[in-house]
Amino acid sequence: MKNKNLIIPVVLLGLVAVLTMAPALIAQEEQQAIQEQKVVIPDQVRTVLQQGAQTRQPRLDIPFSILDRDLYLPAQTNLHKIFFFKIKNADLGFVEPMQPAAKKEETQEAQEVTSFESKPNLLQSRNHVFLHYQQLDGNFTKEVYIPLSIQVDGGSYDAEKEEIYTTGYPLAPGNYLLSMAITSPDLQKIGTQYYEFTLPNPMGFTEEMGTTPVFFIKKLDRMSAPETRSEIHRGIFTYSVLQVEANLDHVFTAGDNLDVFFFIFGAQANEQGRNDIEITYEVVQNEEAVINYAVTSYDMALVSQPLPLKKTVLIKTTKEGKTTERQEQRDLEPGNYALSITINDKLSGKSLNKLVNFEVK
């Protein structure tokens, strides 16, 4: 996690500036993303999506599944909803990419040199992804098209392996149905899935606080600029200028950190736009505290915090009738635990507790 720990202070400052000090910029980026993706879903795909939407019955020409992972982050007045879906490599139709024909003006010598050059052992798949967002408690609908073009190393290619892919979109609060189709390039094979989800109102946290879903980070990188249209990524998701690999299963090994990431709704800000938040973290097992961390203060509502999975053990040694004590740091033993997060807003006096389960193997 060294890469993540070095980059996060700078990234958070820049990200908070984007989220809180330049709302017009985000609104402009979201509007640009919407305008650039005015793509109509082909009639044969639309018909299949509409028929299945009545009963939520998927079509499995190209089998895939949308993972039930509740994850969203603030994006101006909207929420950036992140979707995870899983598909087997074999179902994406990986093949060797077509090699461009040699130019006529190339000499015989040049062609011979090229033929002896080592070429990467690549496999490539090309498919189409169509997304239809329908607000169930409103009139909003939106169609999005994303080309899905992936290259993999043929030497390590495993046809039976299932990979996780992500995409995201800024949406207003409400209840939604996502109808999703993955098709072959010629639209002859169509796979569909349906996913219902709810996004809360970020402005509705007035009497109490709330948070976005708490998740754990494996790796975090910064991009040169935020994406301005929906893309599909393998194994990671993007948010503003961040490229994030999340630990979706909440499973850790000895020596790992719990790198928690979330945003706090309803925290009061002072005249300078800063928060005054204190958070207490504890690792608990069977309602007993196993690790107590020092109280941490934050002046922003966006939280990214690495927490070492090390517990303090008191070692007593008796020699010649004299007992001495010393403290030792040890890795957390395998087992099921929960991270307790107690948030105190010192400006408003409001508090909130979150409990997130995880496992150490």
Short mmCIF file of C-alpha atoms in Angstrom, two decimals:
data_model
loop_
_atom_site.label_atom_id
_atom_site.label_comp_id
_atom_site.label_asym_id
_atom_site.label_seq_id
_atom_site.Cartn_x
_atom_site.Cartn_y
_atom_site.Cartn_z
CA MET A 1 0.00 0.00 0.00
CA LYS A 2 2.99 2.35 -0.18
CA ASN A 3 1.78 3.85 -3.44
CA LYS A 4 -1.60 4.64 -1.95
CA ASN A 5 -0.26 6.18 1.26
CA LEU A 6 2.09 8.51 -0.63
CA ILE A 7 -0.51 9.75 -3.07
CA ILE A 8 -3.58 10.19 -0.86
CA PRO A 9 -2.80 13.51 0.91
CA VAL A 10 -2.28 15.38 -2.36
CA VAL A 11 -5.14 13.61 -4.10
CA LEU A 12 -7.61 14.33 -1.31
CA LEU A 13 -6.80 18.02 -1.28
CA GLY A 14 -7.30 18.24 -5.02
CA LEU A 15 -10.43 16.11 -4.94
CA VAL A 16 -12.06 18.09 -2.15
CA ALA A 17 -11.31 21.28 -4.08
CA VAL A 18 -13.10 19.85 -7.07
CA LEU A 19 -16.05 18.66 -4.99
CA THR A 20 -16.55 21.68 -2.76
CA MET A 21 -14.89 24.71 -4.32
CA ALA A 22 -15.71 24.23 -7.99
CA PRO A 23 -19.27 22.89 -8.22
CA ALA A 24 -19.77 24.52 -11.61
CA LEU A 25 -16.89 22.47 -13.01
CA ILE A 26 -18.49 19.18 -11.98
CA ALA A 27 -21.86 20.27 -13.30
CA GLN A 28 -20.21 21.15 -16.61
CA GLU A 29 -18.40 17.80 -16.78
CA GLU A 30 -21.59 15.88 -16.00
CA GLN A 31 -23.54 17.81 -18.61
CA GLN A 32 -20.79 17.23 -21.15
CA ALA A 33 -20.86 13.51 -20.41
CA ILE A 34 -24.61 13.45 -20.94
CA GLN A 35 -24.45 15.43 -24.18
CA GLU A 36 -21.65 13.34 -25.66
CA GLN A 37 -23.54 10.10 -25.14
CA LYS A 38 -26.84 10.76 -26.92
CA VAL A 39 -26.76 7.35 -28.54
CA VAL A 40 -29.89 5.42 -29.44
CA ILE A 41 -29.90 1.73 -28.56
CA PRO A 42 -30.39 -0.36 -31.73
CA ASP A 43 -33.98 -1.56 -32.18
CA GLN A 44 -33.18 -5.29 -31.87
CA VAL A 45 -31.31 -4.67 -28.59
CA ARG A 46 -33.97 -2.30 -27.27
CA THR A 47 -36.71 -4.87 -27.94
CA VAL A 48 -34.85 -7.55 -26.00
CA LEU A 49 -34.17 -5.18 -23.08
CA GLN A 50 -37.79 -4.04 -22.90
CA GLN A 51 -39.18 -7.56 -23.01
CA GLY A 52 -36.92 -8.73 -20.20
CA ALA A 53 -37.52 -5.64 -18.08
CA GLN A 54 -41.14 -6.64 -17.47
CA THR A 55 -40.12 -9.74 -15.51
CA ARG A 56 -36.41 -8.91 -14.87
CA GLN A 57 -35.65 -12.08 -16.83
CA PRO A 58 -32.11 -11.99 -18.29
CA ARG A 59 -31.10 -13.26 -21.70
CA LEU A 60 -27.91 -15.32 -21.65
CA ASP A 61 -26.53 -15.36 -25.18
CA ILE A 62 -23.55 -13.68 -23.54
CA PRO A 63 -23.87 -14.62 -19.85
CA PHE A 64 -22.78 -12.07 -17.26
CA SER A 65 -23.93 -10.90 -13.82
CA ILE A 66 -24.25 -7.50 -12.15
CA LEU A 67 -22.80 -7.71 -8.65
CA ASP A 68 -24.98 -6.48 -5.80
CA ARG A 69 -22.45 -3.98 -4.49
CA ASP A 70 -23.86 -0.72 -3.15
CA LEU A 71 -21.28 1.95 -3.94
CA TYR A 72 -21.70 5.62 -4.78
CA LEU A 73 -19.81 8.84 -4.09
CA PRO A 74 -20.79 12.53 -4.21
CA ALA A 75 -20.81 14.40 -7.52
CA GLN A 76 -22.14 17.92 -6.98
CA THR A 77 -25.90 17.59 -6.36
CA ASN A 78 -25.92 14.12 -7.89
CA LEU A 79 -24.29 10.87 -6.84
CA HIS A 80 -21.74 9.00 -8.93
CA LYS A 81 -23.11 5.44 -8.90
CA ILE A 82 -20.57 2.69 -9.56
CA PHE A 83 -21.61 -0.66 -11.03
CA PHE A 84 -19.67 -3.92 -10.95
CA PHE A 85 -20.32 -6.78 -13.35
CA LYS A 86 -18.63 -10.13 -13.84
CA ILE A 87 -18.13 -12.07 -17.06
CA LYS A 88 -16.10 -15.13 -18.07
CA ASN A 89 -13.26 -14.53 -20.51
CA ALA A 90 -14.54 -17.19 -22.90
CA ASP A 91 -17.87 -15.36 -23.26
CA LEU A 92 -16.17 -12.19 -24.51
CA GLY A 93 -14.82 -13.96 -27.59
CA PHE A 94 -11.09 -13.24 -27.33
CA VAL A 95 -9.20 -13.87 -30.60
CA GLU A 96 -5.86 -12.92 -32.06
CA PRO A 97 -6.07 -9.36 -33.46
CA MET A 98 -5.92 -8.91 -37.20
CA GLN A 99 -2.43 -7.98 -38.38
CA PRO A 100 -2.25 -5.03 -40.80
CA ALA A 101 -1.17 -5.91 -44.30
CA ALA A 102 2.39 -4.92 -45.29
CA LYS A 103 2.67 -1.75 -47.32
CA LYS A 104 3.56 -2.23 -50.96
CA GLU A 105 6.49 0.15 -50.76
CA GLU A 106 8.18 -1.91 -48.04
CA THR A 107 11.33 -3.59 -49.29
CA GLN A 108 11.80 -7.34 -49.04
CA GLU A 109 14.57 -6.73 -46.51
CA ALA A 110 12.30 -4.64 -44.29
CA GLN A 111 9.59 -7.32 -44.40
CA GLU A 112 12.10 -9.99 -43.42
CA VAL A 113 13.34 -7.90 -40.48
CA THR A 114 9.76 -7.34 -39.32
CA SER A 115 8.98 -11.05 -39.50
CA PHE A 116 11.83 -11.82 -37.09
CA GLU A 117 10.86 -9.14 -34.57
CA SER A 118 9.26 -10.41 -31.38
CA LYS A 119 5.57 -9.53 -31.31
CA PRO A 120 3.43 -9.42 -28.18
CA ASN A 121 1.21 -12.46 -27.68
CA LEU A 122 -2.06 -10.54 -27.50
CA LEU A 123 -5.68 -11.60 -27.60
CA GLN A 124 -8.44 -9.10 -28.20
CA SER A 125 -12.20 -8.98 -27.76
CA ARG A 126 -14.61 -6.43 -29.20
CA ASN A 127 -18.19 -6.11 -27.99
CA HIS A 128 -20.87 -3.49 -27.40
CA VAL A 129 -22.38 -2.45 -24.06
CA PHE A 130 -25.74 -0.69 -23.88
CA LEU A 131 -27.11 0.79 -20.65
CA HIS A 132 -30.63 2.06 -20.04
CA TYR A 133 -31.28 3.96 -16.81
CA GLN A 134 -34.93 4.35 -15.79
CA GLN A 135 -36.01 6.24 -12.68
CA LEU A 136 -38.86 4.24 -11.15
CA ASP A 137 -40.14 7.13 -9.03
CA GLY A 138 -39.68 9.83 -11.69
CA ASN A 139 -39.54 10.53 -15.41
CA PHE A 140 -35.79 10.36 -15.98
CA THR A 141 -34.47 7.89 -18.56
CA LYS A 142 -31.06 7.74 -20.16
CA GLU A 143 -29.41 5.53 -22.76
CA VAL A 144 -25.64 5.06 -22.83
CA TYR A 145 -23.44 3.18 -25.30
CA ILE A 146 -19.90 2.08 -24.40
CA PRO A 147 -17.62 0.16 -26.76
CA LEU A 148 -15.97 -2.75 -24.95
CA SER A 149 -12.55 -3.44 -26.45
CA ILE A 150 -10.09 -5.43 -24.33
CA GLN A 151 -6.61 -6.79 -24.93
CA VAL A 152 -5.02 -9.47 -22.74
CA ASP A 153 -1.75 -11.37 -22.66
CA GLY A 154 -2.34 -14.61 -24.50
CA GLY A 155 0.34 -16.36 -22.47
CA SER A 156 -1.59 -15.98 -19.22
CA TYR A 157 -5.08 -16.07 -20.73
CA ASP A 158 -7.54 -18.31 -18.87
CA ALA A 159 -10.78 -18.84 -20.75
CA GLU A 160 -12.62 -19.99 -17.61
CA LYS A 161 -11.59 -17.07 -15.43
CA GLU A 162 -14.27 -14.54 -14.49
CA GLU A 163 -13.13 -10.92 -14.45
CA ILE A 164 -14.82 -7.99 -12.74
CA TYR A 165 -15.54 -4.86 -14.78
CA THR A 166 -16.93 -1.51 -13.70
CA THR A 167 -18.70 1.51 -15.07
CA GLY A 168 -20.35 4.52 -13.47
CA TYR A 169 -22.77 7.36 -14.06
CA PRO A 170 -23.88 10.54 -12.17
CA LEU A 171 -27.54 10.26 -11.17
CA ALA A 172 -29.98 12.26 -9.07
CA PRO A 173 -31.46 10.73 -5.89
CA GLY A 174 -34.21 8.19 -6.50
CA ASN A 175 -35.10 4.60 -7.26
CA TYR A 176 -33.78 3.18 -10.51
CA LEU A 177 -33.73 0.20 -12.82
CA LEU A 178 -30.58 -0.42 -14.84
CA SER A 179 -31.17 -2.54 -17.95
CA MET A 180 -27.83 -3.65 -19.35
CA ALA A 181 -26.93 -5.48 -22.55
CA ILE A 182 -23.62 -6.87 -23.79
CA THR A 183 -23.66 -7.81 -27.47
CA SER A 184 -21.39 -9.24 -30.12
CA PRO A 185 -20.08 -6.81 -32.76
CA ASP A 186 -22.80 -7.87 -35.22
CA LEU A 187 -25.56 -7.71 -32.53
CA GLN A 188 -26.47 -11.35 -33.19
CA LYS A 189 -25.60 -12.43 -29.64
CA ILE A 190 -27.26 -10.39 -26.88
CA GLY A 191 -26.83 -10.90 -23.15
CA THR A 192 -28.93 -8.88 -20.69
CA GLN A 193 -29.23 -8.27 -16.96
CA TYR A 194 -31.38 -6.03 -14.75
CA TYR A 195 -30.47 -4.29 -11.52
CA GLU A 196 -32.62 -2.16 -9.20
CA PHE A 197 -30.95 0.32 -6.87
CA THR A 198 -31.68 3.38 -4.74
CA LEU A 199 -29.68 6.57 -4.30
CA PRO A 200 -30.33 8.77 -1.23
CA ASN A 201 -30.70 12.54 -1.24
CA PRO A 202 -27.37 14.08 -0.12
CA MET A 203 -29.21 17.26 0.89
CA GLY A 204 -31.64 15.33 3.08
CA PHE A 205 -29.21 14.77 5.95
CA THR A 206 -30.21 17.75 8.09
CA GLU A 207 -31.23 16.24 11.42
CA GLU A 208 -28.71 13.42 11.35
CA MET A 209 -25.54 12.39 9.54
CA GLY A 210 -25.03 9.63 7.02
CA THR A 211 -22.26 8.28 4.84
CA THR A 212 -21.72 6.80 1.44
CA PRO A 213 -21.13 3.03 1.63
CA VAL A 214 -17.84 2.39 3.39
CA PHE A 215 -15.40 0.40 1.27
CA PHE A 216 -11.79 -0.76 1.51
CA ILE A 217 -9.07 0.24 -0.96
CA LYS A 218 -6.42 -2.09 -2.36
CA LYS A 219 -4.72 0.47 -4.56
CA LEU A 220 -5.21 4.12 -5.45
CA ASP A 221 -3.74 6.10 -8.33
CA ARG A 222 -4.29 9.59 -9.68
CA MET A 223 -5.22 10.28 -13.30
CA SER A 224 -4.13 13.39 -15.14
CA ALA A 225 -7.76 14.46 -15.62
CA PRO A 226 -11.22 13.18 -14.70
CA GLU A 227 -13.16 11.13 -17.22
CA THR A 228 -15.96 13.10 -18.88
CA ARG A 229 -17.91 10.15 -20.25
CA SER A 230 -18.82 6.66 -19.12
CA GLU A 231 -16.09 4.09 -19.66
CA ILE A 232 -15.65 0.44 -18.75
CA HIS A 233 -12.65 -0.63 -16.69
CA ARG A 234 -11.38 -4.03 -15.69
CA GLY A 235 -10.65 -4.55 -12.01
CA ILE A 236 -10.77 -0.86 -11.05
CA PHE A 237 -13.22 2.04 -11.06
CA THR A 238 -12.70 5.76 -11.52
CA TYR A 239 -13.99 8.69 -9.51
CA SER A 240 -13.06 12.26 -10.40
CA VAL A 241 -9.25 12.07 -10.75
CA LEU A 242 -8.97 8.82 -8.79
CA GLN A 243 -8.42 5.33 -10.16
CA VAL A 244 -9.41 2.89 -7.43
CA GLU A 245 -8.99 -0.84 -6.92
CA ALA A 246 -11.40 -1.84 -4.16
CA ASN A 247 -11.42 -4.87 -1.89
CA LEU A 248 -14.98 -5.96 -2.64
CA ASP A 249 -14.89 -9.17 -0.60
CA HIS A 250 -13.57 -7.54 2.60
CA VAL A 251 -11.02 -10.35 2.98
CA PHE A 252 -7.51 -9.56 4.25
CA THR A 253 -4.31 -11.38 5.14
CA ALA A 254 -1.87 -10.82 7.98
CA GLY A 255 0.05 -7.57 7.58
CA ASP A 256 -2.61 -5.83 5.46
CA ASN A 257 -4.11 -2.45 6.22
CA LEU A 258 -7.78 -1.58 6.39
CA ASP A 259 -7.79 1.40 4.01
CA VAL A 260 -11.28 2.82 4.49
CA PHE A 261 -12.84 5.35 2.12
CA PHE A 262 -16.17 7.15 2.47
CA PHE A 263 -17.89 10.54 2.44
CA ILE A 264 -19.89 12.01 5.34
CA PHE A 265 -23.27 13.60 4.64
CA GLY A 266 -24.79 16.15 7.01
CA ALA A 267 -21.57 17.35 8.68
CA GLN A 268 -21.61 21.08 9.47
CA ALA A 269 -19.00 23.40 7.98
CA ASN A 270 -17.64 26.66 9.42
CA GLU A 271 -17.45 30.02 7.64
CA GLN A 272 -14.28 28.91 5.86
CA GLY A 273 -16.03 25.81 4.54
CA ARG A 274 -14.08 23.49 6.82
CA ASN A 275 -15.42 20.69 9.01
CA ASP A 276 -14.42 19.74 12.53
CA ILE A 277 -14.90 15.98 12.72
CA GLU A 278 -13.46 13.39 15.09
CA ILE A 279 -13.60 9.69 14.24
CA THR A 280 -12.90 6.78 16.54
CA TYR A 281 -11.99 3.48 14.88
CA GLU A 282 -12.09 0.10 16.63
CA VAL A 283 -11.72 -3.47 15.43
CA VAL A 284 -14.19 -5.62 17.36
CA GLN A 285 -14.84 -9.35 17.59
CA ASN A 286 -17.84 -10.78 19.42
CA GLU A 287 -18.62 -7.24 20.68
CA GLU A 288 -15.18 -6.97 22.30
CA ALA A 289 -12.60 -4.40 21.16
CA VAL A 290 -9.51 -6.09 19.72
CA ILE A 291 -7.74 -3.02 18.33
CA ASN A 292 -8.22 0.57 19.51
CA TYR A 293 -6.91 3.34 17.25
CA ALA A 294 -6.17 6.89 18.33
CA VAL A 295 -8.98 9.36 17.69
CA THR A 296 -8.43 11.03 14.31
CA SER A 297 -9.48 14.59 13.42
CA TYR A 298 -10.62 15.72 9.96
CA ASP A 299 -11.38 19.14 8.50
CA MET A 300 -13.12 17.67 5.46
CA ALA A 301 -16.03 15.27 4.94
CA LEU A 302 -14.11 12.99 2.56
CA VAL A 303 -12.28 10.30 4.53
CA SER A 304 -9.47 8.00 3.43
CA GLN A 305 -7.74 6.34 6.36
CA PRO A 306 -5.22 3.45 6.49
CA LEU A 307 -5.60 1.35 9.64
CA PRO A 308 -2.92 -1.28 10.35
CA LEU A 309 -4.26 -4.67 11.41
CA LYS A 310 -1.88 -4.83 14.35
CA LYS A 311 -2.96 -5.44 17.91
CA THR A 312 -1.02 -4.56 21.04
CA VAL A 313 -0.25 -7.51 23.31
CA LEU A 314 1.02 -7.15 26.89
CA ILE A 315 3.86 -9.60 27.57
CA LYS A 316 4.65 -10.40 31.20
CA THR A 317 7.93 -12.07 32.15
CA THR A 318 8.78 -13.34 35.63
CA LYS A 319 12.40 -13.98 36.52
CA GLU A 320 13.80 -14.55 40.00
CA GLY A 321 10.54 -13.43 41.50
CA LYS A 322 10.48 -10.14 39.57
CA THR A 323 7.80 -9.52 36.94
CA THR A 324 8.40 -7.18 34.01
CA GLU A 325 5.96 -6.08 31.35
CA ARG A 326 6.40 -5.02 27.75
CA GLN A 327 4.10 -4.32 24.83
CA GLU A 328 4.38 -6.10 21.49
CA GLN A 329 2.66 -5.48 18.15
CA ARG A 330 1.24 -8.61 16.53
CA ASP A 331 -0.75 -9.35 13.39
CA LEU A 332 -4.44 -9.98 13.82
CA GLU A 333 -5.26 -13.70 13.93
CA PRO A 334 -7.47 -15.25 11.22
CA GLY A 335 -11.17 -14.84 11.94
CA ASN A 336 -14.25 -12.68 11.42
CA TYR A 337 -14.16 -9.09 12.68
CA ALA A 338 -15.94 -5.78 12.30
CA LEU A 339 -14.60 -2.25 11.97
CA SER A 340 -16.53 0.14 14.22
CA ILE A 341 -16.50 3.75 12.99
CA THR A 342 -17.84 6.39 15.39
CA ILE A 343 -18.17 9.83 13.78
CA ASN A 344 -18.56 12.95 15.94
CA ASP A 345 -19.29 16.33 14.34
CA LYS A 346 -17.96 18.85 16.86
CA LEU A 347 -19.69 21.80 15.16
CA SER A 348 -23.23 20.38 15.20
CA GLY A 349 -22.95 17.88 18.03
CA LYS A 350 -24.29 15.08 15.81
CA SER A 351 -22.80 11.60 15.90
CA LEU A 352 -23.04 8.40 13.90
CA ASN A 353 -21.75 4.84 14.21
CA LYS A 354 -21.04 2.49 11.30
CA LEU A 355 -20.10 -1.19 11.51
CA VAL A 356 -18.35 -2.89 8.58
CA ASN A 357 -17.66 -6.64 8.64
CA PHE A 358 -14.42 -8.12 7.32
CA GLU A 359 -12.40 -11.32 7.50
CA VAL A 360 -8.74 -12.10 8.08
CA LYS A 361 -7.41 -15.29 6.50
#
